[in-house]
Structure formats: C-alpha cells, structure tokens
C-alpha cells in the first residue's frame, strides 16, 4: 500500500501541475483579450432581462455577490424533460433561463456599447437559442446580416462573433430563446479581441477534485473521487 508521504507527494504534484496550467491559460487570455462582462457578477444596469425564464437571474442581477457561496447559488441544473435521466446538465454561476424549466422563455440584452475590436467572444451554452449583435438600434429578423451564433450545446464553451466589419458601430448583445419549443441558454462571460482564436478555457474539471486538503491515503483519494 502507498504510504502517506507518497500519496501526498503525488497529489501535490498533480495540484501544482494543474495550477500551473491554469495560470498559463489565464495569462494568455489576459494578453490576447479584453474583458467586457463577467455575468457571474452582473451589476445592475449593465444587462436587461425579460421573460419568465430569467426571473431568478433578474433578481440576482440587482444584488452584489460577496462570497463564494453566493456565487455558487447563481448556478443551477437543467432537468431532463424525457426519459429515465433526471438531470440533463449542471450549470456554473451564470445568467440562466432554465432554473425552473426549459419551457420558460427569456431575452437578455446588454447595454449599448461601442464595437472596438474584430471579435467578440461569449462563453455560453444552450439549446434552440441564439446570441446576436444588434447594430445601431436596428434589429433584423432571424439574425439577419448581423453577427449571430446558434446555441445548441449543453456544456459551457467559447463562441466567436466576427465584428471586423462592424468596428466603430454601436451595438448591444442579445440572447433569445425559441418561443415555439423547449429552449434555454446560459452565459457567464464576454470578452473582446482582434485575434480570431477562441479564449482558452479556465474552468477545469480537475479544480473541484484537487482543491481542499491533501489526501493522506488511497482510501481518502477514493472518497474524494466519490464525493466530488
């Protein structure tokens, strides 16, 4: 059986490797992109929400997040409407339309801003929904000629809106659900940048496993895997 020192050493090595990788990704993102909004900590007046699906998020948007526990409460889960599986997906702290049901609709709009980069990057996910840029207060139906991306993924990830030909224009970001069928979206962050490459993911699944006290035995390692 592995001794306490060996278990702790191996665990700490993995934790250090993961921390180093996280710091590398954060540094590269900071060098390449400019933060626009962090929707895990939305300030009132920055975004405008409507629809039954955003009632919970709309209330949270008017409140400041002061600790990690409050941040976690802004997450949620999506219930599988059919079949034997109960939970479809878990959501991080975000603005969500499906806190109660994917039947609930929602429209989320940012405040108006100046487009000053070739790309806008959104970390979002959803089904039967879309995010688009509405340029100069003139919305076009079905995305029109404006930059738009359909949301058809259950896991958070980065998406790119090409704004190279819209630099100098004023616009707002708009997330919408399809009112005709089950739909939802979640969004956590918005960045801007001139390079087309997507930002690196800084939410790593290993973080939840490796944080906290260092296990002292293989039994404790197994328990950590079981409970995380």
PDB file of C-alpha atoms in Angstrom:
ATOM      1  CA  UNK A   1       0.000   0.000   0.000  1.00  0.00           C
ATOM      2  CA  UNK A   2       1.172   3.511  -0.759  1.00  0.00           C
ATOM      3  CA  UNK A   3       2.415   5.418   2.281  1.00  0.00           C
ATOM      4  CA  UNK A   4       1.031   8.727   3.458  1.00  0.00           C
ATOM      5  CA  UNK A   5       4.027  10.702   2.223  1.00  0.00           C
ATOM      6  CA  UNK A   6       3.882   9.124  -1.249  1.00  0.00           C
ATOM      7  CA  UNK A   7       0.149   9.782  -1.623  1.00  0.00           C
ATOM      8  CA  UNK A   8       0.535  13.386  -0.515  1.00  0.00           C
ATOM      9  CA  UNK A   9       3.513  13.946  -2.789  1.00  0.00           C
ATOM     10  CA  UNK A  10       1.761  12.590  -5.871  1.00  0.00           C
ATOM     11  CA  UNK A  11      -1.384  14.541  -5.107  1.00  0.00           C
ATOM     12  CA  UNK A  12       0.512  17.782  -4.559  1.00  0.00           C
ATOM     13  CA  UNK A  13       2.430  17.300  -7.798  1.00  0.00           C
ATOM     14  CA  UNK A  14      -0.830  16.979  -9.724  1.00  0.00           C
ATOM     15  CA  UNK A  15      -2.277  20.001  -7.953  1.00  0.00           C
ATOM     16  CA  UNK A  16       0.813  22.062  -8.806  1.00  0.00           C
ATOM     17  CA  UNK A  17       0.664  20.965 -12.455  1.00  0.00           C
ATOM     18  CA  UNK A  18      -2.989  21.921 -12.729  1.00  0.00           C
ATOM     19  CA  UNK A  19      -2.388  25.267 -11.043  1.00  0.00           C
ATOM     20  CA  UNK A  20       0.475  25.982 -13.426  1.00  0.00           C
ATOM     21  CA  UNK A  21      -1.703  25.141 -16.426  1.00  0.00           C
ATOM     22  CA  UNK A  22      -4.494  27.354 -15.133  1.00  0.00           C
ATOM     23  CA  UNK A  23      -2.113  30.276 -14.626  1.00  0.00           C
ATOM     24  CA  UNK A  24      -0.706  29.787 -18.135  1.00  0.00           C
ATOM     25  CA  UNK A  25      -4.178  29.921 -19.654  1.00  0.00           C
ATOM     26  CA  UNK A  26      -5.175  32.940 -17.598  1.00  0.00           C
ATOM     27  CA  UNK A  27      -2.011  34.787 -18.635  1.00  0.00           C
ATOM     28  CA  UNK A  28      -2.562  34.032 -22.334  1.00  0.00           C
ATOM     29  CA  UNK A  29      -6.178  35.155 -22.158  1.00  0.00           C
ATOM     30  CA  UNK A  30      -5.186  38.355 -20.365  1.00  0.00           C
ATOM     31  CA  UNK A  31      -2.626  39.076 -23.089  1.00  0.00           C
ATOM     32  CA  UNK A  32      -4.976  38.442 -26.032  1.00  0.00           C
ATOM     33  CA  UNK A  33      -8.401  39.559 -24.854  1.00  0.00           C
ATOM     34  CA  UNK A  34     -10.106  42.397 -23.044  1.00  0.00           C
ATOM     35  CA  UNK A  35     -12.874  41.678 -20.533  1.00  0.00           C
ATOM     36  CA  UNK A  36     -16.296  43.056 -21.370  1.00  0.00           C
ATOM     37  CA  UNK A  37     -18.599  41.495 -18.793  1.00  0.00           C
ATOM     38  CA  UNK A  38     -18.482  38.776 -16.170  1.00  0.00           C
ATOM     39  CA  UNK A  39     -22.071  37.623 -15.838  1.00  0.00           C
ATOM     40  CA  UNK A  40     -21.276  35.661 -12.708  1.00  0.00           C
ATOM     41  CA  UNK A  41     -21.069  39.076 -11.030  1.00  0.00           C
ATOM     42  CA  UNK A  42     -23.572  41.118 -13.017  1.00  0.00           C
ATOM     43  CA  UNK A  43     -24.014  44.743 -11.994  1.00  0.00           C
ATOM     44  CA  UNK A  44     -27.491  46.240 -12.178  1.00  0.00           C
ATOM     45  CA  UNK A  45     -27.875  48.433 -15.235  1.00  0.00           C
ATOM     46  CA  UNK A  46     -25.384  46.519 -17.367  1.00  0.00           C
ATOM     47  CA  UNK A  47     -27.814  43.870 -18.615  1.00  0.00           C
ATOM     48  CA  UNK A  48     -31.573  43.812 -19.039  1.00  0.00           C
ATOM     49  CA  UNK A  49     -33.596  40.626 -18.619  1.00  0.00           C
ATOM     50  CA  UNK A  50     -37.187  39.797 -19.527  1.00  0.00           C
ATOM     51  CA  UNK A  51     -39.275  36.640 -19.691  1.00  0.00           C
ATOM     52  CA  UNK A  52     -40.334  34.037 -17.136  1.00  0.00           C
ATOM     53  CA  UNK A  53     -37.136  32.054 -17.615  1.00  0.00           C
ATOM     54  CA  UNK A  54     -34.980  34.930 -16.384  1.00  0.00           C
ATOM     55  CA  UNK A  55     -36.995  35.878 -13.297  1.00  0.00           C
ATOM     56  CA  UNK A  56     -34.499  34.278 -10.905  1.00  0.00           C
ATOM     57  CA  UNK A  57     -31.467  35.722 -12.687  1.00  0.00           C
ATOM     58  CA  UNK A  58     -33.130  39.125 -12.944  1.00  0.00           C
ATOM     59  CA  UNK A  59     -33.498  39.270  -9.162  1.00  0.00           C
ATOM     60  CA  UNK A  60     -29.888  38.152  -8.688  1.00  0.00           C
ATOM     61  CA  UNK A  61     -28.617  40.797 -11.104  1.00  0.00           C
ATOM     62  CA  UNK A  62     -29.678  43.520  -8.667  1.00  0.00           C
ATOM     63  CA  UNK A  63     -27.611  42.021  -5.842  1.00  0.00           C
ATOM     64  CA  UNK A  64     -23.867  42.083  -5.316  1.00  0.00           C
ATOM     65  CA  UNK A  65     -22.008  38.794  -4.902  1.00  0.00           C
ATOM     66  CA  UNK A  66     -19.907  38.960  -1.745  1.00  0.00           C
ATOM     67  CA  UNK A  67     -18.617  35.407  -1.286  1.00  0.00           C
ATOM     68  CA  UNK A  68     -18.079  32.061  -2.990  1.00  0.00           C
ATOM     69  CA  UNK A  69     -21.272  30.563  -1.556  1.00  0.00           C
ATOM     70  CA  UNK A  70     -23.425  33.289  -3.102  1.00  0.00           C
ATOM     71  CA  UNK A  71     -21.581  32.794  -6.395  1.00  0.00           C
ATOM     72  CA  UNK A  72     -22.348  29.062  -6.375  1.00  0.00           C
ATOM     73  CA  UNK A  73     -26.035  29.822  -5.768  1.00  0.00           C
ATOM     74  CA  UNK A  74     -26.140  31.570  -9.134  1.00  0.00           C
ATOM     75  CA  UNK A  75     -25.586  28.226 -10.820  1.00  0.00           C
ATOM     76  CA  UNK A  76     -28.218  25.587 -11.407  1.00  0.00           C
ATOM     77  CA  UNK A  77     -29.154  22.397 -13.171  1.00  0.00           C
ATOM     78  CA  UNK A  78     -31.207  21.508 -16.208  1.00  0.00           C
ATOM     79  CA  UNK A  79     -33.882  18.843 -15.709  1.00  0.00           C
ATOM     80  CA  UNK A  80     -34.220  16.250 -18.468  1.00  0.00           C
ATOM     81  CA  UNK A  81     -37.848  16.501 -19.645  1.00  0.00           C
ATOM     82  CA  UNK A  82     -37.991  12.971 -21.098  1.00  0.00           C
ATOM     83  CA  UNK A  83     -36.564   9.524 -20.422  1.00  0.00           C
ATOM     84  CA  UNK A  84     -35.116   7.983 -17.271  1.00  0.00           C
ATOM     85  CA  UNK A  85     -32.360  10.524 -16.697  1.00  0.00           C
ATOM     86  CA  UNK A  86     -33.318  13.284 -14.243  1.00  0.00           C
ATOM     87  CA  UNK A  87     -30.522  15.841 -14.592  1.00  0.00           C
ATOM     88  CA  UNK A  88     -29.511  16.921 -18.091  1.00  0.00           C
ATOM     89  CA  UNK A  89     -26.605  19.167 -17.112  1.00  0.00           C
ATOM     90  CA  UNK A  90     -25.129  21.207 -14.267  1.00  0.00           C
ATOM     91  CA  UNK A  91     -24.557  24.912 -14.768  1.00  0.00           C
ATOM     92  CA  UNK A  92     -21.894  27.133 -13.221  1.00  0.00           C
ATOM     93  CA  UNK A  93     -22.682  30.562 -11.807  1.00  0.00           C
ATOM     94  CA  UNK A  94     -24.309  32.350 -14.729  1.00  0.00           C
ATOM     95  CA  UNK A  95     -27.390  34.089 -16.033  1.00  0.00           C
ATOM     96  CA  UNK A  96     -29.751  31.205 -16.851  1.00  0.00           C
ATOM     97  CA  UNK A  97     -33.211  30.828 -18.369  1.00  0.00           C
ATOM     98  CA  UNK A  98     -33.775  27.225 -17.270  1.00  0.00           C
ATOM     99  CA  UNK A  99     -33.532  27.456 -13.484  1.00  0.00           C
ATOM    100  CA  UNK A 100     -37.085  26.084 -13.339  1.00  0.00           C
ATOM    101  CA  UNK A 101     -37.931  24.761 -16.807  1.00  0.00           C
ATOM    102  CA  UNK A 102     -36.750  24.850 -20.414  1.00  0.00           C
ATOM    103  CA  UNK A 103     -40.332  25.808 -21.307  1.00  0.00           C
ATOM    104  CA  UNK A 104     -39.719  29.246 -19.829  1.00  0.00           C
ATOM    105  CA  UNK A 105     -38.556  31.861 -22.312  1.00  0.00           C
ATOM    106  CA  UNK A 106     -36.100  34.685 -21.890  1.00  0.00           C
ATOM    107  CA  UNK A 107     -34.457  37.651 -23.589  1.00  0.00           C
ATOM    108  CA  UNK A 108     -31.196  39.054 -22.227  1.00  0.00           C
ATOM    109  CA  UNK A 109     -29.732  42.275 -23.612  1.00  0.00           C
ATOM    110  CA  UNK A 110     -26.541  44.114 -22.749  1.00  0.00           C
ATOM    111  CA  UNK A 111     -26.335  47.852 -22.528  1.00  0.00           C
ATOM    112  CA  UNK A 112     -25.351  49.621 -25.752  1.00  0.00           C
ATOM    113  CA  UNK A 113     -21.590  49.743 -26.372  1.00  0.00           C
ATOM    114  CA  UNK A 114     -19.019  50.726 -28.986  1.00  0.00           C
ATOM    115  CA  UNK A 115     -17.539  47.884 -31.052  1.00  0.00           C
ATOM    116  CA  UNK A 116     -13.788  48.464 -30.889  1.00  0.00           C
ATOM    117  CA  UNK A 117     -12.406  45.010 -31.774  1.00  0.00           C
ATOM    118  CA  UNK A 118     -12.535  42.494 -34.622  1.00  0.00           C
ATOM    119  CA  UNK A 119     -14.204  39.823 -32.492  1.00  0.00           C
ATOM    120  CA  UNK A 120     -16.467  39.424 -29.507  1.00  0.00           C
ATOM    121  CA  UNK A 121     -16.258  36.158 -27.584  1.00  0.00           C
ATOM    122  CA  UNK A 122     -19.098  34.786 -25.492  1.00  0.00           C
ATOM    123  CA  UNK A 123     -18.861  31.864 -23.067  1.00  0.00           C
ATOM    124  CA  UNK A 124     -22.327  30.389 -23.339  1.00  0.00           C
ATOM    125  CA  UNK A 125     -24.392  27.274 -23.941  1.00  0.00           C
ATOM    126  CA  UNK A 126     -27.996  26.315 -24.576  1.00  0.00           C
ATOM    127  CA  UNK A 127     -30.496  24.649 -26.868  1.00  0.00           C
ATOM    128  CA  UNK A 128     -32.743  26.233 -29.515  1.00  0.00           C
ATOM    129  CA  UNK A 129     -31.420  29.677 -28.632  1.00  0.00           C
ATOM    130  CA  UNK A 130     -29.119  32.255 -30.157  1.00  0.00           C
ATOM    131  CA  UNK A 131     -26.857  35.186 -29.368  1.00  0.00           C
ATOM    132  CA  UNK A 132     -26.529  38.063 -31.805  1.00  0.00           C
ATOM    133  CA  UNK A 133     -25.316  41.645 -32.058  1.00  0.00           C
ATOM    134  CA  UNK A 134     -27.948  44.261 -32.750  1.00  0.00           C
ATOM    135  CA  UNK A 135     -26.219  47.094 -34.610  1.00  0.00           C
ATOM    136  CA  UNK A 136     -27.177  50.771 -34.317  1.00  0.00           C
ATOM    137  CA  UNK A 137     -30.595  50.082 -32.755  1.00  0.00           C
ATOM    138  CA  UNK A 138     -31.818  48.301 -35.883  1.00  0.00           C
ATOM    139  CA  UNK A 139     -32.724  44.640 -35.226  1.00  0.00           C
ATOM    140  CA  UNK A 140     -33.059  42.366 -38.237  1.00  0.00           C
ATOM    141  CA  UNK A 141     -35.205  39.233 -38.115  1.00  0.00           C
ATOM    142  CA  UNK A 142     -33.628  35.774 -37.718  1.00  0.00           C
ATOM    143  CA  UNK A 143     -30.156  37.152 -37.138  1.00  0.00           C
ATOM    144  CA  UNK A 144     -30.219  38.980 -40.482  1.00  0.00           C
ATOM    145  CA  UNK A 145     -26.817  40.163 -41.582  1.00  0.00           C
ATOM    146  CA  UNK A 146     -25.664  40.782 -38.060  1.00  0.00           C
ATOM    147  CA  UNK A 147     -23.137  38.542 -36.299  1.00  0.00           C
ATOM    148  CA  UNK A 148     -25.104  35.701 -34.699  1.00  0.00           C
ATOM    149  CA  UNK A 149     -24.450  32.212 -33.324  1.00  0.00           C
ATOM    150  CA  UNK A 150     -26.960  29.459 -32.588  1.00  0.00           C
ATOM    151  CA  UNK A 151     -26.694  27.865 -29.162  1.00  0.00           C
ATOM    152  CA  UNK A 152     -27.054  24.091 -29.392  1.00  0.00           C
ATOM    153  CA  UNK A 153     -24.672  22.705 -26.776  1.00  0.00           C
ATOM    154  CA  UNK A 154     -25.245  21.567 -23.194  1.00  0.00           C
ATOM    155  CA  UNK A 155     -21.778  22.439 -21.900  1.00  0.00           C
ATOM    156  CA  UNK A 156     -20.336  25.959 -21.484  1.00  0.00           C
ATOM    157  CA  UNK A 157     -17.851  26.940 -24.172  1.00  0.00           C
ATOM    158  CA  UNK A 158     -16.478  29.917 -26.065  1.00  0.00           C
ATOM    159  CA  UNK A 159     -18.187  31.234 -29.196  1.00  0.00           C
ATOM    160  CA  UNK A 160     -16.984  33.941 -31.584  1.00  0.00           C
ATOM    161  CA  UNK A 161     -18.895  36.786 -33.199  1.00  0.00           C
ATOM    162  CA  UNK A 162     -16.973  38.325 -36.113  1.00  0.00           C
ATOM    163  CA  UNK A 163     -17.198  42.112 -35.746  1.00  0.00           C
ATOM    164  CA  UNK A 164     -14.341  43.178 -38.049  1.00  0.00           C
ATOM    165  CA  UNK A 165     -16.706  44.953 -40.442  1.00  0.00           C
ATOM    166  CA  UNK A 166     -18.694  46.496 -37.592  1.00  0.00           C
ATOM    167  CA  UNK A 167     -15.881  48.342 -35.819  1.00  0.00           C
ATOM    168  CA  UNK A 168     -16.902  51.841 -34.863  1.00  0.00           C
ATOM    169  CA  UNK A 169     -20.591  50.934 -34.684  1.00  0.00           C
ATOM    170  CA  UNK A 170     -22.693  50.917 -31.548  1.00  0.00           C
ATOM    171  CA  UNK A 171     -24.490  47.710 -30.660  1.00  0.00           C
ATOM    172  CA  UNK A 172     -25.848  45.524 -27.928  1.00  0.00           C
ATOM    173  CA  UNK A 173     -25.641  41.771 -27.338  1.00  0.00           C
ATOM    174  CA  UNK A 174     -28.927  39.907 -27.306  1.00  0.00           C
ATOM    175  CA  UNK A 175     -29.621  36.342 -26.151  1.00  0.00           C
ATOM    176  CA  UNK A 176     -33.026  34.862 -27.009  1.00  0.00           C
ATOM    177  CA  UNK A 177     -34.806  31.540 -26.619  1.00  0.00           C
ATOM    178  CA  UNK A 178     -37.076  29.994 -29.239  1.00  0.00           C
ATOM    179  CA  UNK A 179     -40.641  30.521 -28.025  1.00  0.00           C
ATOM    180  CA  UNK A 180     -42.045  27.630 -30.087  1.00  0.00           C
ATOM    181  CA  UNK A 181     -40.219  24.747 -28.378  1.00  0.00           C
ATOM    182  CA  UNK A 182     -38.154  23.819 -25.352  1.00  0.00           C
ATOM    183  CA  UNK A 183     -35.187  26.136 -25.228  1.00  0.00           C
ATOM    184  CA  UNK A 184     -32.714  27.640 -22.801  1.00  0.00           C
ATOM    185  CA  UNK A 185     -29.426  29.469 -22.567  1.00  0.00           C
ATOM    186  CA  UNK A 186     -26.767  30.274 -20.015  1.00  0.00           C
ATOM    187  CA  UNK A 187     -23.963  32.819 -20.261  1.00  0.00           C
ATOM    188  CA  UNK A 188     -21.021  33.552 -17.980  1.00  0.00           C
ATOM    189  CA  UNK A 189     -18.536  35.883 -19.685  1.00  0.00           C
ATOM    190  CA  UNK A 190     -17.978  38.214 -22.623  1.00  0.00           C
ATOM    191  CA  UNK A 191     -14.534  39.173 -23.960  1.00  0.00           C
ATOM    192  CA  UNK A 192     -13.300  41.126 -26.974  1.00  0.00           C
ATOM    193  CA  UNK A 193     -10.139  40.833 -29.056  1.00  0.00           C
ATOM    194  CA  UNK A 194      -8.631  41.206 -32.502  1.00  0.00           C
ATOM    195  CA  UNK A 195      -7.339  37.636 -32.897  1.00  0.00           C
ATOM    196  CA  UNK A 196      -9.873  35.043 -34.130  1.00  0.00           C
ATOM    197  CA  UNK A 197      -8.625  32.221 -31.888  1.00  0.00           C
ATOM    198  CA  UNK A 198     -11.018  31.339 -29.087  1.00  0.00           C
ATOM    199  CA  UNK A 199     -10.033  32.090 -25.487  1.00  0.00           C
ATOM    200  CA  UNK A 200      -8.579  29.220 -23.504  1.00  0.00           C
ATOM    201  CA  UNK A 201     -10.916  27.521 -21.056  1.00  0.00           C
ATOM    202  CA  UNK A 202     -10.066  28.404 -17.445  1.00  0.00           C
ATOM    203  CA  UNK A 203     -12.781  26.354 -15.763  1.00  0.00           C
ATOM    204  CA  UNK A 204     -11.137  22.947 -15.425  1.00  0.00           C
ATOM    205  CA  UNK A 205     -12.940  19.904 -14.039  1.00  0.00           C
ATOM    206  CA  UNK A 206      -9.878  18.899 -12.017  1.00  0.00           C
ATOM    207  CA  UNK A 207     -10.152  22.004  -9.834  1.00  0.00           C
ATOM    208  CA  UNK A 208     -13.028  20.645  -7.783  1.00  0.00           C
ATOM    209  CA  UNK A 209     -11.145  17.394  -7.250  1.00  0.00           C
ATOM    210  CA  UNK A 210      -7.796  18.884  -6.255  1.00  0.00           C
ATOM    211  CA  UNK A 211      -8.878  21.789  -4.087  1.00  0.00           C
ATOM    212  CA  UNK A 212      -9.071  21.449  -0.323  1.00  0.00           C
ATOM    213  CA  UNK A 213      -6.902  19.382   1.976  1.00  0.00           C
ATOM    214  CA  UNK A 214      -4.377  16.922   0.562  1.00  0.00           C
ATOM    215  CA  UNK A 215      -5.469  13.267   0.994  1.00  0.00           C
ATOM    216  CA  UNK A 216      -3.221  11.129   3.173  1.00  0.00           C
ATOM    217  CA  UNK A 217      -4.246   7.672   1.903  1.00  0.00           C
ATOM    218  CA  UNK A 218      -5.652   5.914  -1.141  1.00  0.00           C
ATOM    219  CA  UNK A 219      -8.924   5.493   0.740  1.00  0.00           C
ATOM    220  CA  UNK A 220      -9.153   9.265   1.097  1.00  0.00           C
ATOM    221  CA  UNK A 221      -8.343   9.649  -2.600  1.00  0.00           C
ATOM    222  CA  UNK A 222     -11.171   7.241  -3.467  1.00  0.00           C
ATOM    223  CA  UNK A 223     -13.526   9.141  -1.180  1.00  0.00           C
ATOM    224  CA  UNK A 224     -12.619  12.428  -2.859  1.00  0.00           C
ATOM    225  CA  UNK A 225     -13.435  10.972  -6.282  1.00  0.00           C
ATOM    226  CA  UNK A 226     -16.702   9.579  -4.942  1.00  0.00           C
ATOM    227  CA  UNK A 227     -17.944  12.812  -3.409  1.00  0.00           C
ATOM    228  CA  UNK A 228     -16.783  15.414  -5.944  1.00  0.00           C
TER     229      UNK A 228
END
